[in-house]
């Protein structure tokens, strides 16, 4: 006798993927340059959990998670202020020293 039985099978598939360390959502990175990994704590982040992105002209993105950005933001502001101060001091040296001569490019020809 031939009988047709209906069987319901439970299938468990293993999906390997990258998941956001902040919200647990799956992340799709097409290329290495689309990687969103926190600059400091190296957490993998989805677009939604990227708290801050710095301009980068290289082939990878500079992003920060919310936790690190909270810590880093005031420190970065201090760094920028110090860089401005270095600029100012460098200009002060130039202004105070003055110039004895205008810069002249000198070509020294090889003798013989
Ligand atoms: Zn997320
Ligand atoms: Zn982080």
mmCIF file of N, CA and C and ligand atoms in Angstrom:
data_model
loop_
_atom_site.group_PDB
_atom_site.id
_atom_site.type_symbol
_atom_site.label_atom_id
_atom_site.label_comp_id
_atom_site.label_asym_id
_atom_site.label_seq_id
_atom_site.Cartn_x
_atom_site.Cartn_y
_atom_site.Cartn_z
ATOM 1 N N UNK A 1 0.829 -1.192 0.000
ATOM 2 C CA UNK A 1 0.000 0.000 0.000
ATOM 3 C C UNK A 1 0.874 1.256 0.000
ATOM 4 N N UNK A 2 0.458 2.186 -0.780
ATOM 5 C CA UNK A 2 1.211 3.442 -0.848
ATOM 6 C C UNK A 2 0.417 4.535 -0.145
ATOM 7 N N UNK A 3 1.027 5.112 0.837
ATOM 8 C CA UNK A 3 0.361 6.196 1.575
ATOM 9 C C UNK A 3 1.197 7.475 1.488
ATOM 10 N N UNK A 4 0.514 8.573 1.459
ATOM 11 C CA UNK A 4 1.257 9.832 1.457
ATOM 12 C C UNK A 4 1.114 10.456 2.843
ATOM 13 N N UNK A 5 2.256 10.675 3.447
ATOM 14 C CA UNK A 5 2.245 11.260 4.782
ATOM 15 C C UNK A 5 2.827 12.669 4.721
ATOM 16 N N UNK A 6 2.216 13.546 5.467
ATOM 17 C CA UNK A 6 2.737 14.910 5.508
ATOM 18 C C UNK A 6 3.667 15.042 6.713
ATOM 19 N N UNK A 7 4.841 15.475 6.439
ATOM 20 C CA UNK A 7 5.826 15.610 7.512
ATOM 21 C C UNK A 7 6.263 17.068 7.637
ATOM 22 N N UNK A 8 6.199 17.551 8.830
ATOM 23 C CA UNK A 8 6.697 18.910 9.056
ATOM 24 C C UNK A 8 8.080 18.796 9.682
ATOM 25 N N UNK A 9 9.026 19.343 8.966
ATOM 26 C CA UNK A 9 10.402 19.275 9.460
ATOM 27 C C UNK A 9 10.861 20.623 9.969
ATOM 28 N N UNK A 10 11.502 20.585 11.073
ATOM 29 C CA UNK A 10 12.084 21.828 11.604
ATOM 30 C C UNK A 10 13.504 21.918 11.080
ATOM 31 N N UNK A 11 13.785 23.004 10.422
ATOM 32 C CA UNK A 11 15.121 23.142 9.866
ATOM 33 C C UNK A 11 15.860 24.252 10.593
ATOM 34 N N UNK A 12 16.989 23.905 11.101
ATOM 35 C CA UNK A 12 17.832 24.924 11.730
ATOM 36 C C UNK A 12 19.014 25.175 10.813
ATOM 37 N N UNK A 13 19.070 26.410 10.345
ATOM 38 C CA UNK A 13 20.197 26.772 9.481
ATOM 39 C C UNK A 13 21.162 27.630 10.265
ATOM 40 N N UNK A 14 22.413 27.424 10.009
ATOM 41 C CA UNK A 14 23.398 28.272 10.669
ATOM 42 C C UNK A 14 23.738 29.413 9.717
ATOM 43 N N UNK A 15 23.526 30.630 10.174
ATOM 44 C CA UNK A 15 23.860 31.774 9.335
ATOM 45 C C UNK A 15 25.064 32.476 9.950
ATOM 46 N N UNK A 16 26.122 32.479 9.192
ATOM 47 C CA UNK A 16 27.307 33.187 9.654
ATOM 48 C C UNK A 16 27.233 34.601 9.131
ATOM 49 N N UNK A 17 27.340 35.524 9.988
ATOM 50 C CA UNK A 17 27.281 36.901 9.536
ATOM 51 C C UNK A 17 27.894 37.809 10.562
ATOM 52 N N UNK A 18 27.899 39.065 10.214
ATOM 53 C CA UNK A 18 28.443 40.058 11.136
ATOM 54 C C UNK A 18 27.240 40.757 11.759
ATOM 55 N N UNK A 19 27.268 40.891 13.038
ATOM 56 C CA UNK A 19 26.163 41.508 13.749
ATOM 57 C C UNK A 19 26.645 42.735 14.517
ATOM 58 N N UNK A 20 25.776 43.712 14.581
ATOM 59 C CA UNK A 20 26.112 44.958 15.283
ATOM 60 C C UNK A 20 26.350 44.668 16.766
ATOM 61 N N UNK A 21 27.464 45.151 17.281
ATOM 62 C CA UNK A 21 27.791 44.929 18.694
ATOM 63 C C UNK A 21 26.914 45.771 19.619
ATOM 64 N N UNK A 22 26.247 46.777 19.063
ATOM 65 C CA UNK A 22 25.396 47.621 19.898
ATOM 66 C C UNK A 22 23.947 47.153 19.932
ATOM 67 N N UNK A 23 23.346 46.911 18.753
ATOM 68 C CA UNK A 23 21.922 46.557 18.743
ATOM 69 C C UNK A 23 21.655 45.119 18.313
ATOM 70 N N UNK A 24 22.674 44.420 17.852
ATOM 71 C CA UNK A 24 22.498 43.019 17.498
ATOM 72 C C UNK A 24 21.971 42.765 16.095
ATOM 73 N N UNK A 25 21.718 43.840 15.334
ATOM 74 C CA UNK A 25 21.209 43.697 13.971
ATOM 75 C C UNK A 25 22.298 43.177 13.034
ATOM 76 N N UNK A 26 21.868 42.389 12.040
ATOM 77 C CA UNK A 26 22.842 41.868 11.089
ATOM 78 C C UNK A 26 23.348 42.999 10.192
ATOM 79 N N UNK A 27 24.631 42.966 9.901
ATOM 80 C CA UNK A 27 25.233 44.017 9.075
ATOM 81 C C UNK A 27 25.714 43.405 7.773
ATOM 82 N N UNK A 28 25.518 44.142 6.688
ATOM 83 C CA UNK A 28 26.060 43.708 5.405
ATOM 84 C C UNK A 28 27.114 44.697 4.948
ATOM 85 N N UNK A 29 28.304 44.211 4.844
ATOM 86 C CA UNK A 29 29.383 45.042 4.311
ATOM 87 C C UNK A 29 29.731 44.505 2.943
ATOM 88 N N UNK A 30 29.602 45.353 1.937
ATOM 89 C CA UNK A 30 29.894 44.893 0.577
ATOM 90 C C UNK A 30 31.395 44.749 0.378
ATOM 91 N N UNK A 31 32.082 45.782 0.773
ATOM 92 C CA UNK A 31 33.514 45.833 0.549
ATOM 93 C C UNK A 31 34.214 46.221 1.839
ATOM 94 N N UNK A 32 35.508 46.029 1.846
ATOM 95 C CA UNK A 32 36.302 46.405 3.009
ATOM 96 C C UNK A 32 36.122 47.886 3.323
ATOM 97 N N UNK A 33 35.953 48.713 2.255
ATOM 98 C CA UNK A 33 35.834 50.145 2.465
ATOM 99 C C UNK A 33 34.474 50.556 3.037
ATOM 100 N N UNK A 34 33.531 49.614 3.118
ATOM 101 C CA UNK A 34 32.239 49.966 3.700
ATOM 102 C C UNK A 34 32.148 49.510 5.160
ATOM 103 N N UNK A 35 33.249 48.957 5.655
ATOM 104 C CA UNK A 35 33.304 48.461 7.031
ATOM 105 C C UNK A 35 33.066 49.581 8.042
ATOM 106 N N UNK A 36 32.152 49.335 8.953
ATOM 107 C CA UNK A 36 31.889 50.320 9.995
ATOM 108 C C UNK A 36 32.267 49.690 11.333
ATOM 109 N N UNK A 37 33.522 49.908 11.698
ATOM 110 C CA UNK A 37 34.040 49.368 12.958
ATOM 111 C C UNK A 37 34.559 50.547 13.781
ATOM 112 N N UNK A 38 34.113 50.624 15.020
ATOM 113 C CA UNK A 38 34.508 51.746 15.879
ATOM 114 C C UNK A 38 36.026 51.876 15.919
ATOM 115 N N UNK A 39 36.475 53.115 15.682
ATOM 116 C CA UNK A 39 37.904 53.426 15.631
ATOM 117 C C UNK A 39 38.630 53.014 16.918
ATOM 118 N N UNK A 40 37.953 53.116 18.040
ATOM 119 C CA UNK A 40 38.626 52.845 19.314
ATOM 120 C C UNK A 40 38.347 51.460 19.884
ATOM 121 N N UNK A 41 37.078 51.114 20.112
ATOM 122 C CA UNK A 41 36.805 49.837 20.777
ATOM 123 C C UNK A 41 36.658 48.692 19.787
ATOM 124 N N UNK A 42 36.695 49.008 18.488
ATOM 125 C CA UNK A 42 36.644 48.019 17.404
ATOM 126 C C UNK A 42 35.317 47.264 17.318
ATOM 127 N N UNK A 43 34.264 47.830 17.909
ATOM 128 C CA UNK A 43 32.949 47.201 17.820
ATOM 129 C C UNK A 43 32.437 47.280 16.389
ATOM 130 N N UNK A 44 31.814 46.213 15.910
ATOM 131 C CA UNK A 44 31.176 46.231 14.593
ATOM 132 C C UNK A 44 29.863 46.981 14.744
ATOM 133 N N UNK A 45 29.612 47.927 13.847
ATOM 134 C CA UNK A 45 28.424 48.766 13.988
ATOM 135 C C UNK A 45 27.544 48.745 12.746
ATOM 136 N N UNK A 46 26.229 48.788 12.951
ATOM 137 C CA UNK A 46 25.316 48.953 11.819
ATOM 138 C C UNK A 46 25.232 50.463 11.568
ATOM 139 N N UNK A 47 24.666 50.858 10.418
ATOM 140 C CA UNK A 47 24.585 52.290 10.070
ATOM 141 C C UNK A 47 23.914 53.095 11.178
ATOM 142 N N UNK A 48 22.881 52.506 11.774
ATOM 143 C CA UNK A 48 22.091 53.203 12.790
ATOM 144 C C UNK A 48 22.897 53.487 14.056
ATOM 145 N N UNK A 49 23.830 52.629 14.355
ATOM 146 C CA UNK A 49 24.600 52.756 15.600
ATOM 147 C C UNK A 49 25.915 53.510 15.430
ATOM 148 N N UNK A 50 26.170 54.010 14.217
ATOM 149 C CA UNK A 50 27.348 54.850 14.015
ATOM 150 C C UNK A 50 27.022 56.218 14.599
ATOM 151 N N UNK A 51 27.719 56.605 15.684
ATOM 152 C CA UNK A 51 27.408 57.868 16.356
ATOM 153 C C UNK A 51 28.063 59.051 15.664
ATOM 154 N N UNK A 52 29.241 58.796 15.085
ATOM 155 C CA UNK A 52 29.990 59.876 14.452
ATOM 156 C C UNK A 52 30.871 59.294 13.366
ATOM 157 N N UNK A 53 30.993 60.031 12.282
ATOM 158 C CA UNK A 53 31.888 59.588 11.213
ATOM 159 C C UNK A 53 32.819 60.736 10.863
ATOM 160 N N UNK A 54 34.109 60.439 10.804
ATOM 161 C CA UNK A 54 35.086 61.457 10.429
ATOM 162 C C UNK A 54 35.354 61.362 8.944
ATOM 163 N N UNK A 55 35.726 62.498 8.360
ATOM 164 C CA UNK A 55 36.064 62.493 6.952
ATOM 165 C C UNK A 55 37.324 61.655 6.743
ATOM 166 N N UNK A 56 37.259 60.755 5.807
ATOM 167 C CA UNK A 56 38.429 59.944 5.474
ATOM 168 C C UNK A 56 38.539 59.861 3.965
ATOM 169 N N UNK A 57 39.705 60.225 3.429
ATOM 170 C CA UNK A 57 39.833 60.145 1.973
ATOM 171 C C UNK A 57 40.503 58.838 1.548
ATOM 172 N N UNK A 58 40.781 58.025 2.515
ATOM 173 C CA UNK A 58 41.366 56.721 2.204
ATOM 174 C C UNK A 58 40.284 55.739 1.786
ATOM 175 N N UNK A 59 40.583 54.460 1.855
ATOM 176 C CA UNK A 59 39.566 53.515 1.403
ATOM 177 C C UNK A 59 38.899 52.788 2.568
ATOM 178 N N UNK A 60 38.866 53.440 3.713
ATOM 179 C CA UNK A 60 38.059 52.882 4.795
ATOM 180 C C UNK A 60 37.408 53.996 5.589
ATOM 181 N N UNK A 61 36.343 53.659 6.291
ATOM 182 C CA UNK A 61 35.577 54.681 7.007
ATOM 183 C C UNK A 61 36.053 54.808 8.452
ATOM 184 N N UNK A 62 36.061 56.043 8.942
ATOM 185 C CA UNK A 62 36.441 56.279 10.334
ATOM 186 C C UNK A 62 35.153 56.571 11.094
ATOM 187 N N UNK A 63 34.722 55.601 11.883
ATOM 188 C CA UNK A 63 33.473 55.769 12.622
ATOM 189 C C UNK A 63 33.680 55.506 14.118
ATOM 190 N N UNK A 64 32.729 56.009 14.893
ATOM 191 C CA UNK A 64 32.789 55.829 16.339
ATOM 192 C C UNK A 64 31.435 55.341 16.835
ATOM 193 N N UNK A 65 31.461 54.479 17.849
ATOM 194 C CA UNK A 65 30.209 54.056 18.474
ATOM 195 C C UNK A 65 29.802 55.152 19.457
ATOM 196 N N UNK A 66 28.568 55.119 19.914
ATOM 197 C CA UNK A 66 28.055 56.177 20.794
ATOM 198 C C UNK A 66 28.858 56.268 22.090
ATOM 199 N N UNK A 67 29.235 55.115 22.637
ATOM 200 C CA UNK A 67 29.950 55.079 23.913
ATOM 201 C C UNK A 67 31.326 55.750 23.786
ATOM 202 N N UNK A 68 32.054 55.390 22.736
ATOM 203 C CA UNK A 68 33.383 55.970 22.543
ATOM 204 C C UNK A 68 33.283 57.445 22.179
ATOM 205 N N UNK A 69 32.305 57.803 21.326
ATOM 206 C CA UNK A 69 32.193 59.200 20.893
ATOM 207 C C UNK A 69 31.941 60.128 22.076
ATOM 208 N N UNK A 70 31.179 59.651 23.063
ATOM 209 C CA UNK A 70 30.920 60.412 24.285
ATOM 210 C C UNK A 70 32.228 60.751 24.994
ATOM 211 N N UNK A 71 33.123 59.779 25.021
ATOM 212 C CA UNK A 71 34.410 59.940 25.703
ATOM 213 C C UNK A 71 35.357 60.789 24.847
ATOM 214 N N UNK A 72 35.360 60.479 23.536
ATOM 215 C CA UNK A 72 36.352 61.031 22.620
ATOM 216 C C UNK A 72 36.068 62.491 22.210
ATOM 217 N N UNK A 73 34.794 62.858 22.085
ATOM 218 C CA UNK A 73 34.430 64.179 21.577
ATOM 219 C C UNK A 73 35.122 65.326 22.321
ATOM 220 N N UNK A 74 35.005 65.388 23.674
ATOM 221 C CA UNK A 74 35.679 66.499 24.362
ATOM 222 C C UNK A 74 37.199 66.450 24.243
ATOM 223 N N UNK A 75 37.761 65.243 24.145
ATOM 224 C CA UNK A 75 39.221 65.106 24.013
ATOM 225 C C UNK A 75 39.663 65.606 22.644
ATOM 226 N N UNK A 76 38.889 65.258 21.590
ATOM 227 C CA UNK A 76 39.199 65.726 20.229
ATOM 228 C C UNK A 76 39.165 67.249 20.162
ATOM 229 N N UNK A 77 38.213 67.841 20.885
ATOM 230 C CA UNK A 77 38.109 69.302 20.903
ATOM 231 C C UNK A 77 39.379 69.907 21.496
ATOM 232 N N UNK A 78 39.925 69.250 22.543
ATOM 233 C CA UNK A 78 41.183 69.709 23.156
ATOM 234 C C UNK A 78 42.331 69.595 22.157
ATOM 235 N N UNK A 79 42.370 68.485 21.418
ATOM 236 C CA UNK A 79 43.439 68.262 20.430
ATOM 237 C C UNK A 79 43.397 69.374 19.372
ATOM 238 N N UNK A 80 42.195 69.701 18.877
ATOM 239 C CA UNK A 80 42.044 70.750 17.858
ATOM 240 C C UNK A 80 42.525 72.094 18.407
ATOM 241 N N UNK A 81 42.170 72.382 19.671
ATOM 242 C CA UNK A 81 42.591 73.640 20.304
ATOM 243 C C UNK A 81 44.113 73.690 20.410
ATOM 244 N N UNK A 82 44.732 72.565 20.753
ATOM 245 C CA UNK A 82 46.195 72.506 20.868
ATOM 246 C C UNK A 82 46.864 72.669 19.504
ATOM 247 N N UNK A 83 46.260 72.073 18.473
ATOM 248 C CA UNK A 83 46.816 72.217 17.122
ATOM 249 C C UNK A 83 46.767 73.675 16.675
ATOM 250 N N UNK A 84 45.686 74.367 17.026
ATOM 251 C CA UNK A 84 45.569 75.792 16.707
ATOM 252 C C UNK A 84 46.653 76.574 17.427
ATOM 253 N N UNK A 85 46.923 76.200 18.677
ATOM 254 C CA UNK A 85 47.945 76.867 19.489
ATOM 255 C C UNK A 85 49.335 76.642 18.882
ATOM 256 N N UNK A 86 49.618 75.439 18.420
ATOM 257 C CA UNK A 86 50.903 75.131 17.768
ATOM 258 C C UNK A 86 51.071 76.017 16.528
ATOM 259 N N UNK A 87 50.007 76.120 15.740
ATOM 260 C CA UNK A 87 49.994 76.977 14.544
ATOM 261 C C UNK A 87 50.323 78.415 14.899
ATOM 262 N N UNK A 88 49.668 78.886 15.959
ATOM 263 C CA UNK A 88 49.829 80.266 16.404
ATOM 264 C C UNK A 88 51.275 80.508 16.851
ATOM 265 N N UNK A 89 51.841 79.566 17.619
ATOM 266 C CA UNK A 89 53.214 79.696 18.116
ATOM 267 C C UNK A 89 54.227 79.666 16.977
ATOM 268 N N UNK A 90 53.968 78.841 15.978
ATOM 269 C CA UNK A 90 54.846 78.748 14.812
ATOM 270 C C UNK A 90 54.859 80.099 14.073
ATOM 271 N N UNK A 91 53.672 80.696 13.936
ATOM 272 C CA UNK A 91 53.563 82.005 13.270
ATOM 273 C C UNK A 91 54.266 83.076 14.081
ATOM 274 N N UNK A 92 54.206 82.936 15.432
ATOM 275 C CA UNK A 92 54.871 83.882 16.324
ATOM 276 C C UNK A 92 56.386 83.831 16.098
ATOM 277 N N UNK A 93 56.944 82.645 15.956
ATOM 278 C CA UNK A 93 58.381 82.492 15.673
ATOM 279 C C UNK A 93 58.737 83.220 14.383
ATOM 280 N N UNK A 94 57.957 82.978 13.345
ATOM 281 C CA UNK A 94 58.215 83.591 12.043
ATOM 282 C C UNK A 94 58.128 85.111 12.140
ATOM 283 N N UNK A 95 57.098 85.596 12.826
ATOM 284 C CA UNK A 95 56.890 87.036 12.946
ATOM 285 C C UNK A 95 58.003 87.696 13.753
ATOM 286 N N UNK A 96 58.424 87.061 14.856
ATOM 287 C CA UNK A 96 59.437 87.656 15.735
ATOM 288 C C UNK A 96 60.838 87.615 15.136
ATOM 289 N N UNK A 97 61.146 86.560 14.386
ATOM 290 C CA UNK A 97 62.489 86.432 13.822
ATOM 291 C C UNK A 97 62.701 87.328 12.611
ATOM 292 N N UNK A 98 61.673 87.546 11.851
ATOM 293 C CA UNK A 98 61.823 88.325 10.637
ATOM 294 C C UNK A 98 62.707 87.599 9.641
ATOM 295 N N UNK A 99 63.024 88.263 8.564
ATOM 296 C CA UNK A 99 63.856 87.634 7.540
ATOM 297 C C UNK A 99 65.039 88.521 7.204
ATOM 298 N N UNK A 100 66.216 87.927 7.124
ATOM 299 C CA UNK A 100 67.384 88.701 6.695
ATOM 300 C C UNK A 100 67.436 88.760 5.171
ATOM 301 N N UNK A 101 66.950 87.693 4.560
ATOM 302 C CA UNK A 101 66.919 87.641 3.097
ATOM 303 C C UNK A 101 65.607 87.021 2.673
ATOM 304 N N UNK A 102 65.265 87.320 1.456
ATOM 305 C CA UNK A 102 64.136 86.619 0.867
ATOM 306 C C UNK A 102 64.647 85.253 0.462
ATOM 307 N N UNK A 103 63.797 84.254 0.511
ATOM 308 C CA UNK A 103 64.246 82.935 0.134
ATOM 309 C C UNK A 103 64.613 82.913 -1.345
ATOM 310 N N UNK A 104 65.807 82.477 -1.608
ATOM 311 C CA UNK A 104 66.271 82.369 -3.005
ATOM 312 C C UNK A 104 66.726 80.950 -3.249
ATOM 313 N N UNK A 105 66.213 80.358 -4.262
ATOM 314 C CA UNK A 105 66.661 79.031 -4.637
ATOM 315 C C UNK A 105 68.020 79.147 -5.306
ATOM 316 N N UNK A 106 68.959 78.400 -4.799
ATOM 317 C CA UNK A 106 70.311 78.485 -5.365
ATOM 318 C C UNK A 106 70.668 77.168 -6.027
ATOM 319 N N UNK A 107 71.006 77.289 -7.270
ATOM 320 C CA UNK A 107 71.429 76.088 -8.008
ATOM 321 C C UNK A 107 72.949 76.076 -8.052
ATOM 322 N N UNK A 108 73.507 75.034 -7.472
ATOM 323 C CA UNK A 108 74.968 74.942 -7.509
ATOM 324 C C UNK A 108 75.344 73.936 -8.571
ATOM 325 N N UNK A 109 76.031 74.449 -9.565
ATOM 326 C CA UNK A 109 76.415 73.574 -10.669
ATOM 327 C C UNK A 109 77.635 72.738 -10.269
ATOM 328 N N UNK A 110 77.637 71.517 -10.678
ATOM 329 C CA UNK A 110 78.794 70.655 -10.403
ATOM 330 C C UNK A 110 79.990 71.175 -11.185
ATOM 331 N N UNK A 111 81.118 71.305 -10.488
ATOM 332 C CA UNK A 111 82.320 71.747 -11.185
ATOM 333 C C UNK A 111 82.959 70.543 -11.868
ATOM 334 N N UNK A 112 83.524 70.808 -12.989
ATOM 335 C CA UNK A 112 84.163 69.819 -13.875
ATOM 336 C C UNK A 112 83.169 68.941 -14.592
HETATM 337 ZN ZN1 LIG B 1 23.281 48.650 15.527
HETATM 338 ZN ZN1 LIG B 2 33.555 52.262 20.344
#
